[in-house]
């Protein structure tokens, strides 16, 4: 409210300087209109949150094979806090950050496993896992087979 009052160049006490009921009404309506404008601006910033989720998703789509990727590194990339990124990502994409990353990695792993000459530790590395045992555990949990 104080931001709205400041943008109007008014103070709360200015209503006492209004002589008539009509001028007081006009003063209050101007403040309410300013509040409406401020709320509309905040709603449009809510859509900007969607763009944060999209930027995070694009980053994950490009970098999911890195074993250094984390919620913290992605949050730093979009200049937001990890908690904010996590909340926006979940709200906009209806999937949490780690599940999305795991799905991307597991789909890539399934593609790579079609090559009979590939080694599991190589696939794990190419899918962003630091060690094969962690990859095997996640793969079994995701697909139900080792």
PDB file of C-alpha atoms in Angstrom:
ATOM      1  CA  UNK A   1       0.000   0.000   0.000  1.00  0.00           C
ATOM      2  CA  UNK A   2       2.800   2.408   0.817  1.00  0.00           C
ATOM      3  CA  UNK A   3       4.283   1.777  -2.653  1.00  0.00           C
ATOM      4  CA  UNK A   4       0.942   2.686  -4.223  1.00  0.00           C
ATOM      5  CA  UNK A   5       0.693   5.814  -2.108  1.00  0.00           C
ATOM      6  CA  UNK A   6       4.250   6.787  -3.034  1.00  0.00           C
ATOM      7  CA  UNK A   7       3.553   6.245  -6.760  1.00  0.00           C
ATOM      8  CA  UNK A   8       0.523   8.525  -6.482  1.00  0.00           C
ATOM      9  CA  UNK A   9       2.566  11.133  -4.643  1.00  0.00           C
ATOM     10  CA  UNK A  10       0.118  10.981  -1.768  1.00  0.00           C
ATOM     11  CA  UNK A  11       0.166  10.266   1.937  1.00  0.00           C
ATOM     12  CA  UNK A  12      -2.493   8.746   4.164  1.00  0.00           C
ATOM     13  CA  UNK A  13      -3.047  12.056   5.864  1.00  0.00           C
ATOM     14  CA  UNK A  14      -3.908  13.767   2.566  1.00  0.00           C
ATOM     15  CA  UNK A  15      -7.502  12.655   2.967  1.00  0.00           C
ATOM     16  CA  UNK A  16      -7.871  15.165   5.816  1.00  0.00           C
ATOM     17  CA  UNK A  17      -7.133  17.970   3.366  1.00  0.00           C
ATOM     18  CA  UNK A  18     -10.132  16.988   1.225  1.00  0.00           C
ATOM     19  CA  UNK A  19     -12.994  19.404   1.894  1.00  0.00           C
ATOM     20  CA  UNK A  20     -15.949  17.536   0.463  1.00  0.00           C
ATOM     21  CA  UNK A  21     -17.190  14.015   0.592  1.00  0.00           C
ATOM     22  CA  UNK A  22     -16.799  13.832  -3.194  1.00  0.00           C
ATOM     23  CA  UNK A  23     -13.104  14.779  -3.027  1.00  0.00           C
ATOM     24  CA  UNK A  24     -12.537  12.191  -0.281  1.00  0.00           C
ATOM     25  CA  UNK A  25     -14.299   9.625  -2.447  1.00  0.00           C
ATOM     26  CA  UNK A  26     -12.099  10.533  -5.421  1.00  0.00           C
ATOM     27  CA  UNK A  27      -8.991  10.235  -3.246  1.00  0.00           C
ATOM     28  CA  UNK A  28      -9.968   6.741  -2.014  1.00  0.00           C
ATOM     29  CA  UNK A  29     -10.911   5.624  -5.532  1.00  0.00           C
ATOM     30  CA  UNK A  30      -7.525   6.782  -6.849  1.00  0.00           C
ATOM     31  CA  UNK A  31      -5.809   4.693  -4.171  1.00  0.00           C
ATOM     32  CA  UNK A  32      -7.978   1.661  -4.964  1.00  0.00           C
ATOM     33  CA  UNK A  33      -7.235   2.047  -8.669  1.00  0.00           C
ATOM     34  CA  UNK A  34      -3.512   2.211  -7.857  1.00  0.00           C
ATOM     35  CA  UNK A  35      -3.849  -0.985  -5.795  1.00  0.00           C
ATOM     36  CA  UNK A  36      -5.637  -2.674  -8.679  1.00  0.00           C
ATOM     37  CA  UNK A  37      -2.796  -1.700 -11.025  1.00  0.00           C
ATOM     38  CA  UNK A  38      -0.189  -2.990  -8.559  1.00  0.00           C
ATOM     39  CA  UNK A  39      -2.005  -6.326  -8.220  1.00  0.00           C
ATOM     40  CA  UNK A  40      -2.220  -6.675 -11.990  1.00  0.00           C
ATOM     41  CA  UNK A  41       1.523  -6.079 -12.207  1.00  0.00           C
ATOM     42  CA  UNK A  42       2.138  -8.774  -9.594  1.00  0.00           C
ATOM     43  CA  UNK A  43      -0.031 -11.229 -11.513  1.00  0.00           C
ATOM     44  CA  UNK A  44       1.995 -10.618 -14.644  1.00  0.00           C
ATOM     45  CA  UNK A  45       5.123 -11.323 -12.599  1.00  0.00           C
ATOM     46  CA  UNK A  46       3.497 -14.661 -11.721  1.00  0.00           C
ATOM     47  CA  UNK A  47       3.662 -15.474 -15.421  1.00  0.00           C
ATOM     48  CA  UNK A  48       7.340 -14.583 -15.269  1.00  0.00           C
ATOM     49  CA  UNK A  49       7.643 -17.416 -12.745  1.00  0.00           C
ATOM     50  CA  UNK A  50       6.500 -19.697 -15.537  1.00  0.00           C
ATOM     51  CA  UNK A  51       9.352 -18.415 -17.628  1.00  0.00           C
ATOM     52  CA  UNK A  52      11.699 -19.352 -14.774  1.00  0.00           C
ATOM     53  CA  UNK A  53      10.306 -22.902 -14.887  1.00  0.00           C
ATOM     54  CA  UNK A  54      10.746 -22.988 -18.652  1.00  0.00           C
ATOM     55  CA  UNK A  55      14.329 -21.706 -18.390  1.00  0.00           C
ATOM     56  CA  UNK A  56      15.065 -24.363 -15.776  1.00  0.00           C
ATOM     57  CA  UNK A  57      13.548 -27.058 -17.981  1.00  0.00           C
ATOM     58  CA  UNK A  58      15.537 -25.896 -21.005  1.00  0.00           C
ATOM     59  CA  UNK A  59      18.710 -25.904 -18.911  1.00  0.00           C
ATOM     60  CA  UNK A  60      17.970 -29.417 -17.641  1.00  0.00           C
ATOM     61  CA  UNK A  61      17.202 -30.649 -21.154  1.00  0.00           C
ATOM     62  CA  UNK A  62      20.600 -29.410 -22.293  1.00  0.00           C
ATOM     63  CA  UNK A  63      22.705 -30.306 -19.249  1.00  0.00           C
ATOM     64  CA  UNK A  64      21.070 -33.400 -17.694  1.00  0.00           C
ATOM     65  CA  UNK A  65      24.092 -35.536 -18.586  1.00  0.00           C
ATOM     66  CA  UNK A  66      26.349 -33.542 -16.276  1.00  0.00           C
ATOM     67  CA  UNK A  67      27.000 -35.203 -12.941  1.00  0.00           C
ATOM     68  CA  UNK A  68      27.477 -31.790 -11.319  1.00  0.00           C
ATOM     69  CA  UNK A  69      23.925 -30.627 -11.964  1.00  0.00           C
ATOM     70  CA  UNK A  70      21.839 -29.974  -8.879  1.00  0.00           C
ATOM     71  CA  UNK A  71      18.963 -27.821  -7.753  1.00  0.00           C
ATOM     72  CA  UNK A  72      21.497 -25.383  -6.328  1.00  0.00           C
ATOM     73  CA  UNK A  73      23.471 -25.052  -9.577  1.00  0.00           C
ATOM     74  CA  UNK A  74      20.303 -24.581 -11.615  1.00  0.00           C
ATOM     75  CA  UNK A  75      18.983 -22.021  -9.120  1.00  0.00           C
ATOM     76  CA  UNK A  76      22.248 -20.117  -9.424  1.00  0.00           C
ATOM     77  CA  UNK A  77      21.907 -20.251 -13.210  1.00  0.00           C
ATOM     78  CA  UNK A  78      18.483 -18.553 -13.109  1.00  0.00           C
ATOM     79  CA  UNK A  79      19.489 -16.269 -10.185  1.00  0.00           C
ATOM     80  CA  UNK A  80      16.831 -17.593  -7.813  1.00  0.00           C
ATOM     81  CA  UNK A  81      16.868 -19.546  -4.569  1.00  0.00           C
ATOM     82  CA  UNK A  82      16.694 -23.352  -4.704  1.00  0.00           C
ATOM     83  CA  UNK A  83      13.424 -23.328  -2.754  1.00  0.00           C
ATOM     84  CA  UNK A  84      11.850 -20.897  -5.224  1.00  0.00           C
ATOM     85  CA  UNK A  85      13.033 -22.884  -8.242  1.00  0.00           C
ATOM     86  CA  UNK A  86      11.738 -26.106  -6.727  1.00  0.00           C
ATOM     87  CA  UNK A  87       8.322 -24.614  -5.939  1.00  0.00           C
ATOM     88  CA  UNK A  88       7.891 -22.908  -9.332  1.00  0.00           C
ATOM     89  CA  UNK A  89       9.094 -25.972 -11.228  1.00  0.00           C
ATOM     90  CA  UNK A  90       6.627 -28.220  -9.394  1.00  0.00           C
ATOM     91  CA  UNK A  91       3.727 -25.774  -9.796  1.00  0.00           C
ATOM     92  CA  UNK A  92       4.293 -25.095 -13.487  1.00  0.00           C
ATOM     93  CA  UNK A  93       5.381 -28.526 -14.720  1.00  0.00           C
ATOM     94  CA  UNK A  94       3.537 -30.708 -12.190  1.00  0.00           C
ATOM     95  CA  UNK A  95       6.708 -32.708 -11.608  1.00  0.00           C
ATOM     96  CA  UNK A  96       9.421 -32.074  -9.078  1.00  0.00           C
ATOM     97  CA  UNK A  97      12.955 -31.193 -10.096  1.00  0.00           C
ATOM     98  CA  UNK A  98      14.652 -34.467  -9.178  1.00  0.00           C
ATOM     99  CA  UNK A  99      11.943 -36.615 -10.788  1.00  0.00           C
ATOM    100  CA  UNK A 100      12.231 -34.655 -14.029  1.00  0.00           C
ATOM    101  CA  UNK A 101      16.010 -35.024 -14.014  1.00  0.00           C
ATOM    102  CA  UNK A 102      15.757 -38.752 -13.292  1.00  0.00           C
ATOM    103  CA  UNK A 103      13.224 -39.259 -16.098  1.00  0.00           C
ATOM    104  CA  UNK A 104      15.489 -37.490 -18.587  1.00  0.00           C
ATOM    105  CA  UNK A 105      18.480 -39.563 -17.523  1.00  0.00           C
ATOM    106  CA  UNK A 106      16.616 -42.878 -17.514  1.00  0.00           C
ATOM    107  CA  UNK A 107      15.170 -42.328 -20.979  1.00  0.00           C
ATOM    108  CA  UNK A 108      18.654 -41.576 -22.268  1.00  0.00           C
ATOM    109  CA  UNK A 109      20.020 -44.650 -20.472  1.00  0.00           C
ATOM    110  CA  UNK A 110      17.373 -46.860 -22.100  1.00  0.00           C
ATOM    111  CA  UNK A 111      18.438 -45.547 -25.511  1.00  0.00           C
ATOM    112  CA  UNK A 112      22.110 -46.188 -24.785  1.00  0.00           C
ATOM    113  CA  UNK A 113      21.439 -49.684 -23.443  1.00  0.00           C
ATOM    114  CA  UNK A 114      20.147 -50.731 -26.849  1.00  0.00           C
ATOM    115  CA  UNK A 115      23.756 -50.895 -27.983  1.00  0.00           C
ATOM    116  CA  UNK A 116      25.046 -54.322 -26.827  1.00  0.00           C
ATOM    117  CA  UNK A 117      28.659 -53.098 -26.891  1.00  0.00           C
ATOM    118  CA  UNK A 118      28.059 -50.377 -24.288  1.00  0.00           C
ATOM    119  CA  UNK A 119      29.312 -50.877 -20.764  1.00  0.00           C
ATOM    120  CA  UNK A 120      27.106 -50.010 -17.819  1.00  0.00           C
ATOM    121  CA  UNK A 121      29.691 -47.721 -16.221  1.00  0.00           C
ATOM    122  CA  UNK A 122      30.038 -45.817 -19.531  1.00  0.00           C
ATOM    123  CA  UNK A 123      26.278 -45.381 -19.792  1.00  0.00           C
ATOM    124  CA  UNK A 124      26.119 -44.256 -16.182  1.00  0.00           C
ATOM    125  CA  UNK A 125      28.769 -41.644 -16.853  1.00  0.00           C
ATOM    126  CA  UNK A 126      27.099 -40.471 -20.072  1.00  0.00           C
ATOM    127  CA  UNK A 127      23.785 -40.091 -18.231  1.00  0.00           C
ATOM    128  CA  UNK A 128      25.233 -37.924 -15.470  1.00  0.00           C
ATOM    129  CA  UNK A 129      25.876 -40.475 -12.737  1.00  0.00           C
ATOM    130  CA  UNK A 130      29.198 -40.357 -10.918  1.00  0.00           C
ATOM    131  CA  UNK A 131      29.241 -44.095 -10.245  1.00  0.00           C
ATOM    132  CA  UNK A 132      27.666 -47.168 -11.809  1.00  0.00           C
ATOM    133  CA  UNK A 133      26.199 -48.490  -8.567  1.00  0.00           C
ATOM    134  CA  UNK A 134      24.064 -45.381  -8.069  1.00  0.00           C
ATOM    135  CA  UNK A 135      22.981 -45.564 -11.693  1.00  0.00           C
ATOM    136  CA  UNK A 136      22.031 -49.255 -11.372  1.00  0.00           C
ATOM    137  CA  UNK A 137      20.008 -48.574  -8.214  1.00  0.00           C
ATOM    138  CA  UNK A 138      18.074 -45.699  -9.840  1.00  0.00           C
ATOM    139  CA  UNK A 139      17.569 -47.661 -13.061  1.00  0.00           C
ATOM    140  CA  UNK A 140      16.131 -50.647 -11.183  1.00  0.00           C
ATOM    141  CA  UNK A 141      13.818 -48.401  -9.182  1.00  0.00           C
ATOM    142  CA  UNK A 142      12.698 -46.542 -12.318  1.00  0.00           C
ATOM    143  CA  UNK A 143      12.169 -49.468 -14.694  1.00  0.00           C
ATOM    144  CA  UNK A 144      11.796 -52.340 -12.235  1.00  0.00           C
ATOM    145  CA  UNK A 145      14.583 -54.359 -13.857  1.00  0.00           C
ATOM    146  CA  UNK A 146      18.319 -54.366 -13.496  1.00  0.00           C
TER     147      UNK A 146
END
